[in-house]
Amino acid sequence: MRNSILLSGLALVFLISISSCQRSLRGFYEEGVSIELAKYRARQIYDVHYDLSFQIPENRNKPVQGNVIVKFKPLKARHGLILDFQPGEEHVHSISVNGAEAQYTIMSGHIYIDANGLIPRQENKVEISFTSSDQALNRSDDFMYTLFVPDRASTAFPCFDQPDIKATFNLTLEIPEKWTALSNGPMVKKEINGNIKTMHFRKSDPISTYVYAFAAGQFHELSDTRDGLTINVLHRETDREKIERNLPDIFNHHFHSLKWMEEYTDISYPYEKFDMVILPGFQYSGMEHPGAIWYRDARLLLDENPPITRQISKASLIAHETAHMWFGNLVTMEWFDDVWLKEVFAGFIADKIVAEMFPDVNHQLQFLLHHYPRAYSIDRTRGTHPIKQELSNMKMAGTLYGPIIYNKAPIIFEQLEEIMQPVNFQSAVREYLITYSHGNADWDDLVSIFNKYSPGNLTGWSDAWVYGKGMPHITHEVIAENRENPVLRVFQKSPSGQNKIYPQLLKGFVMAGENIFQTDFFIRSNDAYETSFEYNFKSDLVLLNANGKGYGFFELNEKEIGFVVESIQNMDDENIRAAVVLNMHENFLNGNVDVHLYFDFVLDAIWYETNQQLQNYLLSNLEQICLNFLRYEEEPLYSGKAGYILWNNLHKDEIKAKELFFETWIKLTRGPESLSQMIQIYEKELLIPGFNLSESNRIQLALEIAMRSPERSDILQKELNRQENPDRKRQLEFIKPAASQNKKERDEFFRKLKKPENRNPEPWVLDALYFLHHPLHEGQGRDYIAESLVLLEEIQRTGDIFFPQNWLQSTLRNYNDSEVAEMIRDYLNENTELSENLRLKVYQASDIVFRASEMQ
């Protein structure tokens, strides 16, 4: 133990010692890793290696003890050393430098070590004995896993927690004898001493701290070997049929993705092994640690006969995480403001990989429906932001994630590939990966390579699409008077408050009766574009995103809206139908389409639609219009119409994706007759032709019935007794109070959610919030809104990267009245110190509430 008198003095001496070469000191002693500190350390420290050991007790209430030897070379030892360790002073037990007791101080989540004992340009060893915090260890009764993205490694062990100080890791784990474990490097030795198992893992390849990982617990183990590579899987699923049904696809998709990536990049898989853990209640769909991917079980272990949309989603997730081995892991962003770079490549490449897995699927349609609605859901709001965002401190890095980087970025990369041509784009990507292999790069590094393979300079393109925000507003007019042939004029207007040109390719598609005219536009400025028709006719409809690639708000006029409403069922081309329904939805949200007209349009489109991908999109729009824009609970006419369409489609022989219709039906159906049908389906007294009630359907159905019927509150206990899987049983027990008929029981559940330790697993919390704010609770969920907003900053500090946005969306998604809108405004007005990124999250999540309350 060091002398406590030295604490504050050492920190002051340390900061004064670096002042001669570093003018701005604020970032060195603030919480988190500031960009100033990150840049300083990246210049001064190299050849980093961690020897780590953890003792993980079986009792989750006992702390995890650890020891780390940090090996590194400093350029200038006289400046001392800053390590990151968020748990604080009471969690540090001893520190030595090169074998001698160190002088150090701890504050603001950092360990400041005096320069005495450090040797410049030679390997130094700092050994620290510590107790981990549980924040990123995700401990359950019989398993645990780490999740360190973006800056949570330093909650578990002292380290340099920034992406551009890559390091190698050795790991030793002491775990209960019945447990097994997995990490980035392969396991090389295993020892058992009584009821303790010690597992040693070989040194990893150079990686960033945010993708370092290990998992341990009671898991089932499976493996498959092809072409000399073995993939190991750890899982906790007890349903053997579910495992046997899904595992072949899981292995096939991984091996296919690996082979595709190697051929596309001309770089062999860059790590020594490739394993995965399938986890119940995992916060994300997947996380791409090198050699050790984590997946959420529900995303990979599908129920019997899943809709094609979920099969594609599963394959896309696997391709996405596999692509990250090259994009994000092999080449990593220098700073987290470029986190979008790894995500855009993984998403964009995953679409290409999946296209080969499902040759009979319309992948142009899949790209449109997967990316555009999600990107528009942010870009149309006051909370929109550029793809590349500013970041001053890693503690806010989690707020950068969202649909703009996951969905808008792949859209603009598809445009970029067309501009450059695919072969040139691929050549640039290969050069990028080879140049920065096992290192770090930023967007400017990539642009300089892209420019070498592009016909024109990409600076203007990047300025608009990467650094700009929002969506262009695109209008048109057809001029036919006093002309031999009509002329189509197209206007593109920059998003509000910007003076940027958004260059993009547009495909014009003009319909007039049986006549069709097509033309392509490449927007190079904000001036009007003109083209003449081949025929002399008056148009019924002009689509400027007919191929699904144009990005923006494409305004429809009154005549075109009427034509679409009357003709949607007669449009044979499913890509055209997709563009039409997408444009109609945006025109509705922007006030160009009457709510009742749009409701009837969506119901008609659902009735006639046969494409599963489009059915899925239309059903999500139906949910939104019913729960947000109509007085759905007050007007039996609306629920009667929606229920009729959904119930009858469930009984159509030609409908293949009945699970999609069933899930929407149980959310939207109302009245005693439908409740009786739900109970009969649950009890297997009523069968829907061609539809088998899956495990997840049955659980959701039980929750909906219990919430609607006081007489059947016992149904959840019956479902709990039926469950054999311990993880699903824990999940249902967690959610059960939120679906209670008893308001006091729901109040008590929400009170518990105020404590961070009760907000895990996060996906279960989100499921519970759905029931706390269910429309059939007659607005009683409003009581939780104000406090939910107040919790936002704490949730950002203690939760994982997607949780703040998901918390807001799950809280606000079913409201449409001015009272809730005013609560949100009050919160924003009263919390002037709220970080800009969190303020944007509130605007994003509340956009539909504001629009709906204004329409009301």
mmCIF file of N, CA, C and O in Angstrom, residues 471-529:
data_model
loop_
_atom_site.group_PDB
_atom_site.id
_atom_site.type_symbol
_atom_site.label_atom_id
_atom_site.label_comp_id
_atom_site.label_asym_id
_atom_site.label_seq_id
_atom_site.Cartn_x
_atom_site.Cartn_y
_atom_site.Cartn_z
ATOM 1 N N MET A 471 -31.911 14.553 -44.985
ATOM 2 C CA MET A 471 -32.206 13.978 -46.291
ATOM 3 C C MET A 471 -32.635 15.068 -47.259
ATOM 4 O O MET A 471 -33.401 15.964 -46.894
ATOM 5 N N PRO A 472 -32.138 15.013 -48.500
ATOM 6 C CA PRO A 472 -32.569 16.003 -49.493
ATOM 7 C C PRO A 472 -34.071 15.913 -49.741
ATOM 8 O O PRO A 472 -34.683 14.843 -49.599
ATOM 9 N N HIS A 473 -34.650 17.030 -50.131
ATOM 10 C CA HIS A 473 -36.064 17.106 -50.489
ATOM 11 C C HIS A 473 -36.133 17.176 -52.019
ATOM 12 O O HIS A 473 -35.627 18.122 -52.619
ATOM 13 N N ILE A 474 -36.753 16.169 -52.634
ATOM 14 C CA ILE A 474 -36.740 16.061 -54.091
ATOM 15 C C ILE A 474 -38.166 16.173 -54.625
ATOM 16 O O ILE A 474 -39.055 15.424 -54.221
ATOM 17 N N THR A 475 -38.366 17.127 -55.514
ATOM 18 C CA THR A 475 -39.676 17.350 -56.127
ATOM 19 C C THR A 475 -39.539 17.298 -57.641
ATOM 20 O O THR A 475 -38.431 17.231 -58.190
ATOM 21 N N HIS A 476 -40.680 17.333 -58.315
ATOM 22 C CA HIS A 476 -40.668 17.265 -59.778
ATOM 23 C C HIS A 476 -41.915 17.956 -60.324
ATOM 24 O O HIS A 476 -42.892 18.184 -59.594
ATOM 25 N N GLU A 477 -41.859 18.233 -61.599
ATOM 26 C CA GLU A 477 -43.056 18.689 -62.309
ATOM 27 C C GLU A 477 -42.946 18.225 -63.754
ATOM 28 O O GLU A 477 -41.859 18.042 -64.290
ATOM 29 N N VAL A 478 -44.106 18.004 -64.362
ATOM 30 C CA VAL A 478 -44.161 17.615 -65.765
ATOM 31 C C VAL A 478 -44.785 18.765 -66.543
ATOM 32 O O VAL A 478 -45.913 19.190 -66.248
ATOM 33 N N ILE A 479 -44.053 19.291 -67.514
ATOM 34 C CA ILE A 479 -44.521 20.412 -68.335
ATOM 35 C C ILE A 479 -44.897 19.863 -69.706
ATOM 36 O O ILE A 479 -44.051 19.337 -70.430
ATOM 37 N N ALA A 480 -46.195 19.944 -70.038
ATOM 38 C CA ALA A 480 -46.666 19.357 -71.291
ATOM 39 C C ALA A 480 -47.220 20.390 -72.256
ATOM 40 O O ALA A 480 -47.271 20.154 -73.461
ATOM 41 N N GLU A 481 -47.642 21.559 -71.745
ATOM 42 C CA GLU A 481 -48.308 22.523 -72.599
ATOM 43 C C GLU A 481 -47.346 23.110 -73.651
ATOM 44 O O GLU A 481 -46.203 23.438 -73.351
ATOM 45 N N ASN A 482 -47.893 23.238 -74.900
ATOM 46 C CA ASN A 482 -47.160 23.891 -75.990
ATOM 47 C C ASN A 482 -45.812 23.235 -76.272
ATOM 48 O O ASN A 482 -44.847 23.892 -76.652
ATOM 49 N N ARG A 483 -45.726 21.953 -76.078
ATOM 50 C CA ARG A 483 -44.487 21.233 -76.376
ATOM 51 C C ARG A 483 -44.825 20.008 -77.199
ATOM 52 O O ARG A 483 -45.869 19.384 -77.036
ATOM 53 N N GLU A 484 -43.899 19.624 -78.066
ATOM 54 C CA GLU A 484 -44.111 18.415 -78.865
ATOM 55 C C GLU A 484 -44.151 17.191 -77.968
ATOM 56 O O GLU A 484 -44.966 16.293 -78.145
ATOM 57 N N ASN A 485 -43.232 17.139 -76.995
ATOM 58 C CA ASN A 485 -43.217 16.075 -75.997
ATOM 59 C C ASN A 485 -43.136 16.693 -74.610
ATOM 60 O O ASN A 485 -42.503 17.737 -74.422
ATOM 61 N N PRO A 486 -43.746 16.082 -73.603
ATOM 62 C CA PRO A 486 -43.655 16.606 -72.247
ATOM 63 C C PRO A 486 -42.207 16.613 -71.750
ATOM 64 O O PRO A 486 -41.367 15.844 -72.210
ATOM 65 N N VAL A 487 -41.949 17.472 -70.776
ATOM 66 C CA VAL A 487 -40.625 17.573 -70.169
ATOM 67 C C VAL A 487 -40.758 17.318 -68.664
ATOM 68 O O VAL A 487 -41.630 17.874 -68.003
ATOM 69 N N LEU A 488 -39.893 16.444 -68.158
ATOM 70 C CA LEU A 488 -39.842 16.166 -66.722
ATOM 71 C C LEU A 488 -38.739 17.034 -66.096
ATOM 72 O O LEU A 488 -37.590 16.983 -66.518
ATOM 73 N N ARG A 489 -39.114 17.834 -65.113
ATOM 74 C CA ARG A 489 -38.148 18.669 -64.400
ATOM 75 C C ARG A 489 -38.019 18.161 -62.965
ATOM 76 O O ARG A 489 -39.017 17.912 -62.288
ATOM 77 N N VAL A 490 -36.769 17.989 -62.523
ATOM 78 C CA VAL A 490 -36.478 17.457 -61.191
ATOM 79 C C VAL A 490 -35.716 18.508 -60.397
ATOM 80 O O VAL A 490 -34.769 19.118 -60.901
ATOM 81 N N PHE A 491 -36.136 18.699 -59.130
ATOM 82 C CA PHE A 491 -35.498 19.675 -58.248
ATOM 83 C C PHE A 491 -35.030 18.963 -56.982
ATOM 84 O O PHE A 491 -35.795 18.202 -56.378
ATOM 85 N N GLN A 492 -33.790 19.184 -56.590
ATOM 86 C CA GLN A 492 -33.287 18.654 -55.316
ATOM 87 C C GLN A 492 -32.899 19.814 -54.420
ATOM 88 O O GLN A 492 -32.141 20.686 -54.817
ATOM 89 N N LYS A 493 -33.429 19.806 -53.208
ATOM 90 C CA LYS A 493 -33.153 20.854 -52.238
ATOM 91 C C LYS A 493 -32.400 20.249 -51.055
ATOM 92 O O LYS A 493 -32.764 19.184 -50.553
ATOM 93 N N SER A 494 -31.345 20.933 -50.620
ATOM 94 C CA SER A 494 -30.565 20.453 -49.482
ATOM 95 C C SER A 494 -31.420 20.402 -48.220
ATOM 96 O O SER A 494 -32.400 21.146 -48.100
ATOM 97 N N PRO A 495 -31.041 19.522 -47.261
ATOM 98 C CA PRO A 495 -31.763 19.515 -45.980
ATOM 99 C C PRO A 495 -31.729 20.890 -45.326
ATOM 100 O O PRO A 495 -30.843 21.706 -45.596
ATOM 101 N N SER A 496 -32.680 21.128 -44.485
ATOM 102 C CA SER A 496 -32.848 22.442 -43.857
ATOM 103 C C SER A 496 -31.564 22.916 -43.195
ATOM 104 O O SER A 496 -30.899 22.172 -42.479
ATOM 105 N N GLY A 497 -31.237 24.174 -43.445
ATOM 106 C CA GLY A 497 -30.084 24.785 -42.803
ATOM 107 C C GLY A 497 -28.757 24.462 -43.429
ATOM 108 O O GLY A 497 -27.707 24.838 -42.903
ATOM 109 N N GLN A 498 -28.744 23.752 -44.551
ATOM 110 C CA GLN A 498 -27.487 23.386 -45.187
ATOM 111 C C GLN A 498 -27.454 23.919 -46.611
ATOM 112 O O GLN A 498 -28.473 24.045 -47.272
ATOM 113 N N ASN A 499 -26.272 24.177 -47.068
ATOM 114 C CA ASN A 499 -26.077 24.603 -48.461
ATOM 115 C C ASN A 499 -25.092 23.645 -49.106
ATOM 116 O O ASN A 499 -23.965 24.015 -49.452
ATOM 117 N N LYS A 500 -25.508 22.396 -49.215
ATOM 118 C CA LYS A 500 -24.648 21.356 -49.768
ATOM 119 C C LYS A 500 -25.306 20.719 -50.981
ATOM 120 O O LYS A 500 -26.533 20.705 -51.113
ATOM 121 N N ILE A 501 -24.484 20.206 -51.865
ATOM 122 C CA ILE A 501 -24.963 19.440 -53.007
ATOM 123 C C ILE A 501 -24.831 17.959 -52.657
ATOM 124 O O ILE A 501 -23.757 17.511 -52.257
ATOM 125 N N TYR A 502 -25.918 17.228 -52.782
ATOM 126 C CA TYR A 502 -25.923 15.797 -52.475
ATOM 127 C C TYR A 502 -25.905 15.014 -53.787
ATOM 128 O O TYR A 502 -26.959 14.649 -54.316
ATOM 129 N N PRO A 503 -24.718 14.751 -54.342
ATOM 130 C CA PRO A 503 -24.673 14.036 -55.622
ATOM 131 C C PRO A 503 -25.201 12.620 -55.473
ATOM 132 O O PRO A 503 -24.827 11.894 -54.555
ATOM 133 N N GLN A 504 -26.093 12.218 -56.378
ATOM 134 C CA GLN A 504 -26.617 10.861 -56.331
ATOM 135 C C GLN A 504 -27.254 10.488 -57.662
ATOM 136 O O GLN A 504 -27.622 11.345 -58.466
ATOM 137 N N LEU A 505 -27.377 9.169 -57.847
ATOM 138 C CA LEU A 505 -28.016 8.622 -59.042
ATOM 139 C C LEU A 505 -29.500 8.429 -58.769
ATOM 140 O O LEU A 505 -29.881 7.868 -57.746
ATOM 141 N N LEU A 506 -30.344 8.895 -59.691
ATOM 142 C CA LEU A 506 -31.789 8.701 -59.589
ATOM 143 C C LEU A 506 -32.288 8.003 -60.838
ATOM 144 O O LEU A 506 -31.808 8.265 -61.941
ATOM 145 N N LYS A 507 -33.245 7.122 -60.657
ATOM 146 C CA LYS A 507 -33.894 6.464 -61.799
ATOM 147 C C LYS A 507 -35.323 6.977 -61.901
ATOM 148 O O LYS A 507 -36.147 6.722 -61.011
ATOM 149 N N GLY A 508 -35.596 7.734 -62.948
ATOM 150 C CA GLY A 508 -36.937 8.236 -63.168
ATOM 151 C C GLY A 508 -37.839 7.180 -63.795
ATOM 152 O O GLY A 508 -37.432 6.464 -64.707
ATOM 153 N N PHE A 509 -39.056 7.097 -63.285
ATOM 154 C CA PHE A 509 -40.025 6.105 -63.769
ATOM 155 C C PHE A 509 -41.375 6.812 -63.840
ATOM 156 O O PHE A 509 -41.921 7.229 -62.825
ATOM 157 N N VAL A 510 -41.874 7.005 -65.054
ATOM 158 C CA VAL A 510 -43.106 7.761 -65.268
ATOM 159 C C VAL A 510 -44.185 6.815 -65.783
ATOM 160 O O VAL A 510 -43.981 6.098 -66.774
ATOM 161 N N MET A 511 -45.341 6.808 -65.102
ATOM 162 C CA MET A 511 -46.465 5.957 -65.503
ATOM 163 C C MET A 511 -47.618 6.824 -65.959
ATOM 164 O O MET A 511 -47.944 7.842 -65.335
ATOM 165 N N ALA A 512 -48.234 6.405 -67.051
ATOM 166 C CA ALA A 512 -49.445 7.054 -67.547
ATOM 167 C C ALA A 512 -50.254 5.992 -68.277
ATOM 168 O O ALA A 512 -49.941 5.635 -69.414
ATOM 169 N N GLY A 513 -51.257 5.470 -67.600
ATOM 170 C CA GLY A 513 -52.006 4.373 -68.196
ATOM 171 C C GLY A 513 -51.083 3.187 -68.407
ATOM 172 O O GLY A 513 -50.397 2.725 -67.497
ATOM 173 N N GLU A 514 -51.030 2.700 -69.653
ATOM 174 C CA GLU A 514 -50.162 1.574 -69.978
ATOM 175 C C GLU A 514 -48.787 2.027 -70.450
ATOM 176 O O GLU A 514 -47.915 1.204 -70.718
ATOM 177 N N ASN A 515 -48.587 3.304 -70.572
ATOM 178 C CA ASN A 515 -47.307 3.830 -71.037
ATOM 179 C C ASN A 515 -46.335 3.995 -69.876
ATOM 180 O O ASN A 515 -46.713 4.414 -68.783
ATOM 181 N N ILE A 516 -45.081 3.659 -70.128
ATOM 182 C CA ILE A 516 -44.032 3.792 -69.119
ATOM 183 C C ILE A 516 -42.826 4.459 -69.762
ATOM 184 O O ILE A 516 -42.390 4.074 -70.857
ATOM 185 N N PHE A 517 -42.284 5.461 -69.079
ATOM 186 C CA PHE A 517 -41.091 6.161 -69.544
ATOM 187 C C PHE A 517 -40.040 6.079 -68.438
ATOM 188 O O PHE A 517 -40.339 6.318 -67.281
ATOM 189 N N GLN A 518 -38.812 5.709 -68.779
ATOM 190 C CA GLN A 518 -37.751 5.587 -67.793
ATOM 191 C C GLN A 518 -36.555 6.429 -68.209
ATOM 192 O O GLN A 518 -36.215 6.502 -69.390
ATOM 193 N N THR A 519 -35.903 7.025 -67.241
ATOM 194 C CA THR A 519 -34.694 7.791 -67.506
ATOM 195 C C THR A 519 -33.857 7.863 -66.239
ATOM 196 O O THR A 519 -34.382 7.723 -65.135
ATOM 197 N N ASP A 520 -32.543 8.069 -66.389
ATOM 198 C CA ASP A 520 -31.637 8.169 -65.257
ATOM 199 C C ASP A 520 -31.167 9.611 -65.083
ATOM 200 O O ASP A 520 -30.970 10.338 -66.069
ATOM 201 N N PHE A 521 -31.005 10.017 -63.834
ATOM 202 C CA PHE A 521 -30.458 11.328 -63.514
ATOM 203 C C PHE A 521 -29.227 11.133 -62.634
ATOM 204 O O PHE A 521 -29.200 10.242 -61.785
ATOM 205 N N PHE A 522 -28.223 11.949 -62.802
ATOM 206 C CA PHE A 522 -27.136 12.028 -61.832
ATOM 207 C C PHE A 522 -27.098 13.459 -61.323
ATOM 208 O O PHE A 522 -26.786 14.399 -62.062
ATOM 209 N N ILE A 523 -27.469 13.636 -60.068
ATOM 210 C CA ILE A 523 -27.537 14.973 -59.480
ATOM 211 C C ILE A 523 -26.122 15.482 -59.217
ATOM 212 O O ILE A 523 -25.361 14.871 -58.468
ATOM 213 N N ARG A 524 -25.773 16.583 -59.847
ATOM 214 C CA ARG A 524 -24.445 17.185 -59.639
ATOM 215 C C ARG A 524 -24.523 18.579 -59.016
ATOM 216 O O ARG A 524 -23.507 19.157 -58.661
ATOM 217 N N SER A 525 -25.713 19.128 -58.956
ATOM 218 C CA SER A 525 -25.901 20.438 -58.346
ATOM 219 C C SER A 525 -27.331 20.514 -57.857
ATOM 220 O O SER A 525 -28.095 19.559 -57.975
ATOM 221 N N ASN A 526 -27.715 21.654 -57.328
ATOM 222 C CA ASN A 526 -29.089 21.832 -56.855
ATOM 223 C C ASN A 526 -29.965 22.539 -57.875
ATOM 224 O O ASN A 526 -31.059 22.990 -57.566
ATOM 225 N N ASP A 527 -29.474 22.650 -59.114
ATOM 226 C CA ASP A 527 -30.288 23.225 -60.186
ATOM 227 C C ASP A 527 -31.283 22.193 -60.701
ATOM 228 O O ASP A 527 -31.168 21.000 -60.439
ATOM 229 N N ALA A 528 -32.242 22.650 -61.483
ATOM 230 C CA ALA A 528 -33.249 21.745 -62.040
ATOM 231 C C ALA A 528 -32.651 20.900 -63.159
ATOM 232 O O ALA A 528 -31.793 21.353 -63.924
ATOM 233 N N TYR A 529 -33.115 19.650 -63.245
ATOM 234 C CA TYR A 529 -32.726 18.748 -64.330
ATOM 235 C C TYR A 529 -33.944 18.541 -65.220
ATOM 236 O O TYR A 529 -35.065 18.392 -64.736
#
